[in-house]
Coordinates of C-alpha atoms in Angstrom, one line a residue:
M35 CA -19.8 3.3 -31.6
T36 CA -17.7 5.5 -29.7
A37 CA -18.8 5.6 -26.4
L38 CA -22.4 8.6 -25.6
D39 CA -21.2 11.8 -26.3
L40 CA -21.4 13.7 -22.1
S41 CA -24.2 16.1 -24.2
S42 CA -26.9 13.2 -24.3
P43 CA -29.6 12.9 -21.8
V44 CA -29.5 9.1 -19.7
A45 CA -32.7 8.0 -17.9
V46 CA -32.8 5.7 -15.2
V47 CA -36.4 3.7 -14.1
G48 CA -36.5 2.9 -11.4
T49 CA -34.8 4.1 -8.0
G50 CA -34.2 2.2 -5.2
T51 CA -30.8 0.8 -4.2
M52 CA -29.4 0.3 -7.8
G53 CA -31.1 3.1 -10.0
Q54 CA -29.9 6.0 -7.4
G55 CA -26.4 4.7 -8.0
I56 CA -26.4 4.2 -11.9
A57 CA -28.1 7.6 -12.1
Q58 CA -25.3 8.8 -9.4
V59 CA -22.5 6.9 -11.7
A60 CA -23.5 8.0 -14.6
L61 CA -24.1 11.5 -13.3
V62 CA -20.9 12.3 -12.2
A63 CA -19.7 11.3 -15.1
G64 CA -21.3 14.6 -16.7
H65 CA -24.7 13.4 -18.0
P66 CA -27.7 14.7 -18.1
V67 CA -30.0 12.7 -16.0
R68 CA -33.1 12.0 -15.6
L69 CA -35.2 9.9 -13.1
Y70 CA -39.0 8.3 -13.6
D71 CA -40.3 6.0 -10.9
A72 CA -43.8 4.7 -11.7
L73 CA -44.6 5.0 -8.1
P74 CA -45.6 8.6 -7.6
G75 CA -43.2 11.4 -6.0
R76 CA -40.4 8.2 -5.8
A77 CA -38.5 10.2 -7.8
R78 CA -38.6 13.2 -6.6
Q79 CA -36.7 11.8 -3.7
A80 CA -34.3 9.3 -5.0
A81 CA -33.1 13.3 -6.8
D82 CA -33.5 14.4 -3.3
A83 CA -31.0 11.2 -2.0
I84 CA -28.7 11.6 -4.4
G85 CA -28.0 15.2 -3.9
A86 CA -26.6 13.6 -0.2
R87 CA -24.1 11.4 -1.3
L88 CA -23.0 14.4 -3.0
D89 CA -22.6 15.9 -0.5
R90 CA -21.1 13.0 1.4
L91 CA -18.3 13.8 -1.2
V92 CA -17.8 17.2 -1.4
E93 CA -16.9 16.5 2.9
K94 CA -14.7 13.4 1.7
E95 CA -13.3 16.0 -0.8
R96 CA -13.9 13.6 -3.5
L97 CA -16.2 15.9 -5.6
S98 CA -15.6 19.0 -5.4
A99 CA -18.3 21.7 -4.1
A100 CA -18.6 23.0 -8.4
D101 CA -19.1 19.3 -9.7
R102 CA -21.6 18.6 -7.1
D103 CA -23.7 22.3 -7.6
A104 CA -23.1 21.3 -11.2
A105 CA -24.4 17.7 -11.3
R106 CA -27.6 18.6 -8.7
A107 CA -28.4 21.3 -12.4
R108 CA -28.2 18.5 -14.1
L109 CA -30.4 15.2 -12.4
L110 CA -33.9 15.9 -13.2
P111 CA -37.0 13.7 -11.6
A112 CA -39.6 12.7 -14.3
E113 CA -43.0 12.1 -14.0
T114 CA -43.9 10.1 -16.7
L115 CA -42.0 8.5 -19.3
A116 CA -42.2 10.3 -22.0
E117 CA -39.8 13.2 -20.6
L118 CA -37.5 10.8 -21.1
A119 CA -39.0 11.1 -25.2
D120 CA -35.4 13.0 -25.7
C121 CA -33.2 10.7 -24.0
S122 CA -29.5 8.3 -25.6
L123 CA -29.4 5.1 -23.7
V124 CA -32.3 4.3 -20.7
V125 CA -31.7 1.8 -17.7
E126 CA -33.6 0.0 -16.1
A127 CA -33.5 -1.2 -12.7
V128 CA -36.8 -2.0 -11.8
L129 CA -39.0 -5.0 -9.6
E130 CA -37.2 -8.6 -11.5
R131 CA -40.1 -10.0 -13.1
L132 CA -40.3 -10.8 -16.6
D133 CA -44.2 -9.6 -17.5
V134 CA -43.1 -5.7 -15.8
K135 CA -39.6 -5.9 -16.8
Q136 CA -41.1 -6.3 -21.3
E137 CA -43.9 -4.1 -21.0
L138 CA -41.7 -1.5 -19.8
F139 CA -39.6 -1.3 -22.7
R140 CA -42.5 -2.0 -26.0
E141 CA -43.1 1.4 -23.7
L142 CA -40.3 3.2 -23.6
E143 CA -39.6 1.5 -27.5
D144 CA -43.0 3.2 -28.6
I145 CA -41.7 7.6 -26.6
V146 CA -37.5 7.1 -27.2
G147 CA -35.9 7.9 -30.2
E148 CA -35.2 5.3 -33.0
D149 CA -31.0 5.3 -31.8
C150 CA -31.2 5.0 -28.3
L151 CA -30.0 2.6 -26.7
L152 CA -32.3 0.3 -23.9
A153 CA -30.8 -1.8 -21.0
T154 CA -31.4 -3.6 -18.6
N155 CA -30.0 -4.1 -14.4
T156 CA -30.8 -7.0 -14.6
S157 CA -28.9 -10.4 -12.4
S158 CA -31.2 -11.7 -13.1
L159 CA -33.0 -12.4 -16.4
S160 CA -32.5 -13.9 -19.8
V161 CA -32.2 -10.2 -22.1
T162 CA -32.7 -12.1 -24.4
A163 CA -36.1 -12.8 -23.7
I164 CA -36.7 -8.8 -21.7
G165 CA -35.7 -8.1 -24.9
G166 CA -37.8 -10.6 -27.3
A167 CA -40.7 -8.4 -26.6
L168 CA -39.6 -5.2 -29.2
R169 CA -39.8 -4.8 -32.5
V170 CA -36.3 -3.7 -32.3
P171 CA -34.0 -6.1 -29.7
G172 CA -31.4 -5.1 -31.9
R173 CA -30.1 -2.3 -29.9
F174 CA -31.1 -3.4 -26.6
V175 CA -28.1 -5.2 -23.7
G176 CA -27.9 -5.8 -20.3
L177 CA -26.1 -4.1 -18.2
H178 CA -25.4 -5.2 -14.8
F179 CA -23.9 -2.9 -12.4
F180 CA -22.7 -4.5 -8.9
N181 CA -24.2 -2.8 -5.5
P182 CA -22.6 -0.1 -4.7
A183 CA -23.0 0.8 -8.6
P184 CA -21.0 4.0 -7.9
L185 CA -18.5 1.9 -5.3
L186 CA -17.7 -1.4 -7.0
P187 CA -15.6 -1.2 -10.5
L188 CA -17.5 -4.1 -13.3
V189 CA -20.2 -4.0 -15.2
E190 CA -20.6 -7.0 -16.6
V191 CA -22.1 -6.1 -20.9
V192 CA -24.4 -8.4 -21.7
S193 CA -24.9 -9.4 -25.1
G194 CA -28.6 -10.9 -26.0
F195 CA -28.7 -13.0 -28.4
A196 CA -30.2 -10.3 -30.4
T197 CA -28.5 -8.0 -29.6
D198 CA -27.4 -5.2 -32.4
V199 CA -22.6 -5.5 -31.4
T200 CA -22.9 -1.7 -32.2
Y201 CA -25.1 -1.5 -29.7
A202 CA -23.4 -3.4 -27.8
T203 CA -20.4 -1.7 -27.8
R204 CA -21.4 1.4 -26.8
A205 CA -22.6 0.0 -23.7
Y206 CA -19.2 -1.0 -23.5
E207 CA -17.5 2.2 -24.1
T208 CA -20.1 3.6 -22.3
A209 CA -19.6 1.8 -19.2
R210 CA -15.7 3.1 -19.1
A211 CA -16.5 5.5 -19.8
W212 CA -17.9 6.4 -16.7
G213 CA -14.9 5.3 -15.0
K214 CA -15.8 1.5 -14.7
T215 CA -14.4 -1.7 -16.3
P216 CA -16.6 -3.1 -18.5
V217 CA -17.0 -6.6 -19.6
A218 CA -18.3 -8.7 -22.4
C219 CA -20.6 -11.4 -22.0
A220 CA -23.7 -13.7 -23.8
D221 CA -27.0 -14.3 -22.7
T222 CA -26.2 -16.9 -20.1
P223 CA -27.8 -18.0 -17.0
G224 CA -25.8 -15.6 -14.1
F225 CA -24.5 -14.2 -16.9
I226 CA -20.0 -14.6 -15.2
V227 CA -19.9 -13.9 -12.5
N228 CA -23.3 -15.3 -10.8
R229 CA -22.8 -18.0 -12.7
I230 CA -19.3 -19.2 -12.5
A231 CA -19.0 -18.4 -8.3
R232 CA -22.2 -20.8 -7.6
P233 CA -19.2 -23.7 -6.1
F234 CA -18.0 -21.2 -3.6
Y235 CA -21.7 -21.3 -1.9
A236 CA -22.5 -24.3 -3.1
E237 CA -19.2 -26.6 -2.6
A238 CA -19.3 -25.0 1.6
F239 CA -22.6 -26.3 1.9
A240 CA -22.0 -29.1 0.5
V241 CA -19.0 -29.4 3.4
Y242 CA -21.4 -28.1 5.7
E243 CA -24.0 -31.1 5.2
A244 CA -21.8 -33.7 5.1
Q245 CA -20.9 -33.1 8.9
G246 CA -16.8 -31.4 7.3
A247 CA -17.2 -28.8 9.2
D248 CA -19.8 -26.2 10.9
P249 CA -19.8 -22.5 8.7
A250 CA -17.6 -20.7 11.3
T251 CA -14.3 -23.5 10.5
I252 CA -15.1 -23.5 6.9
D253 CA -15.5 -19.9 6.3
A254 CA -12.2 -19.1 8.6
V255 CA -10.3 -21.9 6.2
L256 CA -11.1 -20.3 3.3
R257 CA -10.1 -17.2 4.7
E258 CA -7.4 -17.4 6.2
S259 CA -6.2 -21.1 4.1
G260 CA -7.8 -19.8 0.0
G261 CA -7.4 -16.1 0.6
F262 CA -11.4 -15.2 0.7
R263 CA -12.2 -11.9 1.5
M264 CA -14.5 -13.3 3.0
G265 CA -16.6 -17.0 3.3
A266 CA -19.2 -18.2 2.2
F267 CA -21.9 -18.6 5.9
E268 CA -20.9 -14.4 6.5
L269 CA -21.7 -13.7 1.9
T270 CA -24.4 -15.2 1.3
D271 CA -25.5 -13.8 5.5
L272 CA -24.8 -10.4 4.6
I273 CA -26.3 -10.3 1.0
G274 CA -29.2 -12.2 2.4
Q275 CA -30.4 -16.2 2.1
D276 CA -33.1 -14.9 0.9
V277 CA -31.2 -13.2 -1.9
N278 CA -28.2 -15.7 -2.1
E279 CA -30.9 -18.9 -2.8
S280 CA -33.0 -16.8 -5.4
V281 CA -29.7 -16.5 -7.5
T282 CA -28.9 -20.3 -7.8
R283 CA -32.4 -21.7 -8.0
S284 CA -32.8 -18.8 -10.9
V285 CA -29.3 -20.4 -12.4
W286 CA -30.1 -23.8 -11.1
E287 CA -33.9 -24.2 -13.0
S288 CA -32.1 -21.4 -15.6
F289 CA -29.8 -24.4 -17.3
F290 CA -33.2 -26.9 -16.5
H291 CA -32.2 -28.6 -13.2
D292 CA -28.0 -28.8 -14.5
V293 CA -27.0 -31.0 -11.0
R294 CA -23.5 -28.1 -11.1
F295 CA -25.9 -25.8 -10.3
T296 CA -28.4 -27.2 -8.0
P297 CA -29.2 -25.5 -4.7
S298 CA -28.9 -26.4 -0.8
L299 CA -31.3 -28.2 1.3
A300 CA -29.1 -26.0 4.0
Q301 CA -29.0 -22.8 3.2
R302 CA -33.8 -23.6 1.7
R303 CA -34.6 -24.5 5.4
L304 CA -32.3 -21.8 6.3
V305 CA -34.4 -19.5 4.0
E306 CA -38.2 -20.5 5.4
S307 CA -36.7 -20.4 8.8
G308 CA -37.4 -17.1 8.1
R309 CA -33.4 -16.2 9.7
L310 CA -32.4 -14.6 5.8
G311 CA -28.9 -13.2 7.4
R312 CA -27.4 -9.4 9.3
K313 CA -31.2 -8.0 7.7
T314 CA -32.9 -10.4 10.3
G315 CA -30.7 -10.7 12.9
H316 CA -29.6 -14.0 11.5
G317 CA -28.7 -16.3 9.0
W318 CA -26.1 -18.9 9.5
Y319 CA -24.7 -17.1 12.4
D320 CA -26.5 -14.4 15.3
H321 CA -26.4 -11.0 14.3
R322 CA -28.6 -9.6 16.9
D323 CA -26.7 -7.3 20.4
G324 CA -25.0 -9.0 22.4
A325 CA -24.6 -12.6 19.8
E326 CA -21.0 -14.3 20.2
R327 CA -19.4 -15.1 16.6
P328 CA -18.7 -18.8 16.9
E329 CA -15.3 -19.6 17.0
P330 CA -13.4 -21.5 14.0
D331 CA -12.1 -25.4 15.2
T332 CA -9.1 -25.4 16.1
A333 CA -5.6 -27.4 16.6
E334 CA -4.4 -27.8 20.4
R335 CA -0.4 -27.2 20.6
R336 CA 0.9 -31.1 19.9
Q337 CA 4.6 -32.4 18.6
P338 CA 5.9 -31.1 15.4
P339 CA 7.9 -34.4 13.4
A340 CA 11.8 -34.9 14.7
H341 CA 11.7 -35.2 10.2
V342 CA 9.9 -35.6 6.9
V343 CA 10.6 -37.3 3.8
A344 CA 9.5 -35.8 0.9
E345 CA 8.5 -38.4 -2.2
G346 CA 8.2 -36.4 -5.0
D347 CA 7.8 -32.1 -5.8
L348 CA 4.3 -31.9 -4.0
G349 CA 3.2 -29.7 -6.8
P350 CA 1.0 -27.0 -6.0
A351 CA 2.6 -27.3 -2.5
A352 CA 6.0 -27.8 -3.8
D353 CA 6.5 -24.2 -1.4
L354 CA 5.8 -26.4 1.7
L355 CA 9.4 -27.8 2.0
A356 CA 11.3 -25.1 1.7
L357 CA 8.8 -24.5 5.3
I358 CA 9.6 -26.4 6.4
R359 CA 13.3 -26.3 6.2
E360 CA 13.2 -23.1 7.3
A361 CA 10.9 -24.4 10.6
G362 CA 14.1 -26.7 11.7
I363 CA 12.9 -29.5 10.1
Q364 CA 15.0 -32.3 8.7
V365 CA 13.8 -33.4 5.1
R366 CA 14.7 -36.5 3.3
E367 CA 13.6 -35.9 -0.7
E368 CA 12.9 -39.1 -2.8
D369 CA 11.9 -38.9 -6.8
E370 CA 8.8 -40.7 -7.0
D371 CA 7.5 -41.1 -10.2
N372 CA 3.9 -41.1 -9.0
G373 CA 5.4 -39.3 -5.7
T374 CA 3.5 -35.4 -4.2
R375 CA 3.2 -36.7 -0.8
L376 CA 5.3 -36.9 3.1
V377 CA 5.9 -39.5 4.9
L378 CA 6.6 -38.8 9.0
P379 CA 8.4 -40.5 12.0
S380 CA 5.3 -43.1 11.6
G381 CA 4.9 -43.8 8.8
G382 CA 1.7 -42.1 8.0
Q383 CA 1.4 -40.1 4.4
L384 CA 0.3 -36.6 4.8
A385 CA -1.1 -35.6 0.8
L386 CA -3.0 -33.0 -0.8
A387 CA -6.2 -33.2 -2.0
D388 CA -6.9 -35.1 -4.3
G389 CA -10.7 -36.1 -4.9
Q390 CA -10.0 -38.9 -3.0
T391 CA -10.0 -39.7 1.4
S392 CA -8.5 -40.3 3.5
V393 CA -10.5 -44.1 4.4
E394 CA -9.5 -45.9 1.2
F395 CA -6.0 -45.5 2.4
R396 CA -3.7 -46.8 5.1
D397 CA -2.6 -44.1 7.6
V398 CA -3.0 -40.8 5.1
V399 CA -4.0 -37.4 6.5
Y400 CA -5.1 -34.7 3.2
F401 CA -4.5 -30.8 3.9
D402 CA -6.3 -28.4 1.9
L403 CA -5.5 -26.2 -0.9
A404 CA -3.8 -22.8 -0.3
L405 CA -3.7 -19.8 -2.7
D406 CA -0.2 -19.2 -0.3
Y407 CA 1.8 -21.7 1.6
R408 CA 3.8 -18.9 2.5
T409 CA 1.9 -16.4 3.9
A410 CA -1.6 -18.6 4.6
T411 CA -2.3 -18.0 7.7
R412 CA -4.4 -21.5 8.6
I413 CA -4.5 -25.1 6.8
A414 CA -6.8 -27.9 6.8
L415 CA -6.4 -30.9 7.1
S416 CA -9.0 -34.3 7.5
A417 CA -8.2 -38.1 8.4
S418 CA -10.8 -40.9 8.7
Q419 CA -11.9 -43.0 11.6
D420 CA -8.8 -45.4 10.8
T421 CA -6.0 -42.9 11.2
A422 CA -3.6 -43.4 13.0
P423 CA -4.0 -40.5 16.3
Q424 CA 0.2 -40.5 16.2
T425 CA 0.4 -40.3 12.3
L426 CA -2.2 -37.1 12.6
A427 CA -0.3 -35.5 15.4
E428 CA 2.5 -35.5 13.2
A429 CA 0.8 -34.1 11.0
I430 CA -0.8 -31.4 13.0
G431 CA 2.5 -30.0 15.1
L432 CA 4.1 -29.7 11.6
F433 CA 1.8 -27.6 10.5
Q434 CA 1.7 -25.1 13.8
A435 CA 6.0 -26.1 13.4
L436 CA 5.5 -23.5 9.9
G437 CA 3.3 -21.0 12.1
K438 CA 0.1 -22.0 11.2
K439 CA -3.3 -22.2 13.0
V440 CA -4.4 -25.8 11.9
T441 CA -8.3 -27.6 11.6
V442 CA -9.4 -31.4 11.8
I443 CA -12.0 -32.1 8.8
G444 CA -14.1 -34.6 8.1
D445 CA -12.5 -36.8 5.7
V446 CA -14.3 -35.2 2.9
P447 CA -12.7 -36.0 -0.6
G448 CA -11.5 -32.7 -2.3
M449 CA -11.5 -31.1 1.3
I450 CA -12.8 -27.2 1.5
V451 CA -10.0 -24.7 -0.6
A452 CA -9.4 -27.3 -3.2
R453 CA -12.5 -28.5 -3.7
T454 CA -14.4 -24.7 -4.7
V455 CA -10.9 -23.7 -6.3
A456 CA -11.7 -26.9 -9.1
R457 CA -15.5 -26.1 -9.5
I458 CA -14.8 -22.5 -10.6
I459 CA -12.4 -23.5 -12.6
D460 CA -13.7 -26.4 -14.4
L461 CA -17.3 -23.7 -14.7
A462 CA -15.4 -20.6 -16.5
H463 CA -13.5 -23.2 -18.7
D464 CA -17.0 -24.2 -19.7
A465 CA -17.7 -20.8 -20.0
V466 CA -15.2 -19.9 -22.9
A467 CA -15.6 -23.2 -24.5
K468 CA -19.6 -22.5 -25.2
G469 CA -18.5 -18.7 -26.8
V470 CA -20.0 -16.2 -23.0
A471 CA -16.3 -15.0 -22.5
T472 CA -13.2 -14.4 -22.9
E473 CA -10.5 -15.7 -20.1
E474 CA -9.0 -12.4 -19.6
D475 CA -12.9 -10.6 -19.2
I476 CA -13.7 -13.9 -16.6
D477 CA -10.7 -14.2 -14.0
T478 CA -11.2 -10.2 -14.0
A479 CA -14.5 -9.8 -13.7
M480 CA -14.8 -12.3 -10.9
R481 CA -11.6 -10.9 -8.9
L482 CA -13.7 -7.1 -8.9
G483 CA -17.3 -8.2 -8.5
V484 CA -17.1 -11.3 -5.7
N485 CA -13.4 -9.9 -4.6
Y486 CA -11.4 -12.7 -5.9
P487 CA -7.6 -13.0 -4.8
L488 CA -7.4 -14.6 -8.2
G489 CA -9.0 -15.3 -11.5
P490 CA -9.7 -19.0 -12.4
F491 CA -7.5 -19.1 -15.4
E492 CA -4.8 -16.9 -13.2
W493 CA -5.2 -20.5 -10.8
S494 CA -5.7 -22.4 -12.9
R495 CA -1.8 -21.4 -14.4
R496 CA -0.5 -21.9 -11.1
L497 CA -2.1 -25.0 -10.2
G498 CA -1.5 -26.6 -13.8
R499 CA -3.4 -27.8 -16.2
S500 CA -3.8 -31.1 -14.8
W501 CA -4.6 -30.0 -11.5
A502 CA -9.0 -28.7 -11.8
Y503 CA -9.7 -31.9 -13.6
A504 CA -7.8 -34.8 -12.2
L505 CA -9.2 -33.8 -8.6
L506 CA -12.6 -33.5 -10.3
D507 CA -12.2 -36.1 -12.1
D508 CA -11.3 -38.6 -8.6
L509 CA -15.1 -35.9 -7.0
H510 CA -16.0 -37.8 -9.9
L511 CA -15.8 -41.5 -9.3
R512 CA -16.4 -41.3 -5.4
D513 CA -20.5 -38.6 -6.4
P514 CA -21.6 -40.2 -9.6
S515 CA -24.3 -37.9 -8.9
G516 CA -22.2 -35.5 -12.2
R517 CA -22.6 -32.6 -9.5
Y518 CA -18.3 -32.5 -10.1
A519 CA -17.9 -34.4 -13.2
P520 CA -15.1 -32.3 -15.6
S521 CA -16.9 -30.6 -18.3
L522 CA -15.4 -30.8 -22.1
A523 CA -13.9 -28.1 -22.6
L524 CA -11.7 -29.2 -18.6
Y525 CA -11.0 -32.8 -19.8
R526 CA -9.7 -30.7 -23.4
H527 CA -7.0 -28.0 -21.5
A528 CA -6.1 -30.1 -19.5
H529 CA -4.7 -33.7 -21.9
A530 CA -3.4 -30.3 -24.7
S531 CA 0.0 -29.9 -24.5
D532 CA 1.8 -27.1 -23.3
P533 CA 2.1 -24.6 -25.5
R534 CA 3.9 -22.6 -23.3
E535 CA 6.8 -26.6 -22.9
G536 CA 5.5 -28.3 -26.0
N537 CA 4.7 -31.6 -25.0
A538 CA 1.2 -33.0 -23.9
S539 CA 0.8 -32.0 -19.5

């Protein structure tokens, strides 16, 4: 089944920000569009607002005046649902309440034609449950746009338990015809993005709750080492703490209180206090006029070591060896069966975060994962109270000699970037194993939906088959709550033969 013909009318029910955005997308693509809102006058106001945005597109030379005028002529406010009778697609963007959405679609089913595609833009409710109120749920799908809909390319096309594949295909091809990048997924709590993105927020909050580092420092490490566009604290302040926590709580409850999705108590307290982020002037950060943004913790200058001994190839951090040599520091390499560390002149060791803690070992400083050690501008280190001051000083000086800012956090297993990426990879493998989506669609969704620098499977291939499993397995030993227990899918991936090498890895 192909995309809807451009002559087919499209209706949008609900004229808030998201409803207007979806209507604008369909309108610019060339469809006649009907707008309906239960509140009198809202549809007309929404049509005027969309018209004003079209004017701005003309001013920015992104739309011709002729195309704007034609689009305006195709946009019609509707005063009753009955005026949507000839539409080929109706997209709902109303209040996120199951009973409200079910009642709306019951009414629509009695109005529209038998072949009309019905779609919900819900981000947190079950598509199956909404469609369960219909006599013919096979034509019901989820079309989850991301805000702002006219700008963000991703659309999650969600098939409920009863969705007919022909209608899911029509929805997918229509989204693509509208210039969007659709990804197909099964009806699971959070769909793709909101399911797999949970650790990005949860692990940052967990490090904070463990007093490993403050919000500004954690955000800086996620950005400057992990390559994320924004840190978890600043991003949730932008989204709204209430909105972000609501999604987290919805996913957690929908998964029957699975500990992997447990909400943050610190975030709950923030919501309870009314500090919801930018929209209230205060969240994790103070956004009021004149407020100073806190600086991340950055270590003072230290002398770099004259030499280091590399035991093993450092795994995902192997690029460091070339950088250390380029900085004029002598590197002596020694083959070690299980070696993945640097030995400093003091005798202390420097190792990539692996899910263990510094306090367990004699004189070990851990360093965090970086997206790219050459381009990273900040590196996080962790040490325990028993770490020799000289060892920590040499570790700081080493990374400073490479041109990096250095942050020292508490002795947190898995640190910041490493534990976050490992958990994202794990949830992604678990989702594929359970038929939620393909690897390709998950990578696309996470890059386009939340601007991750790499998709989870791209990260997994770069870091090695067993990296995420080994780190989470070590974390699970230190926190046996189940939060870090690797999924069976990740276990299988880590222990399977690598098809490129023909042997187990």
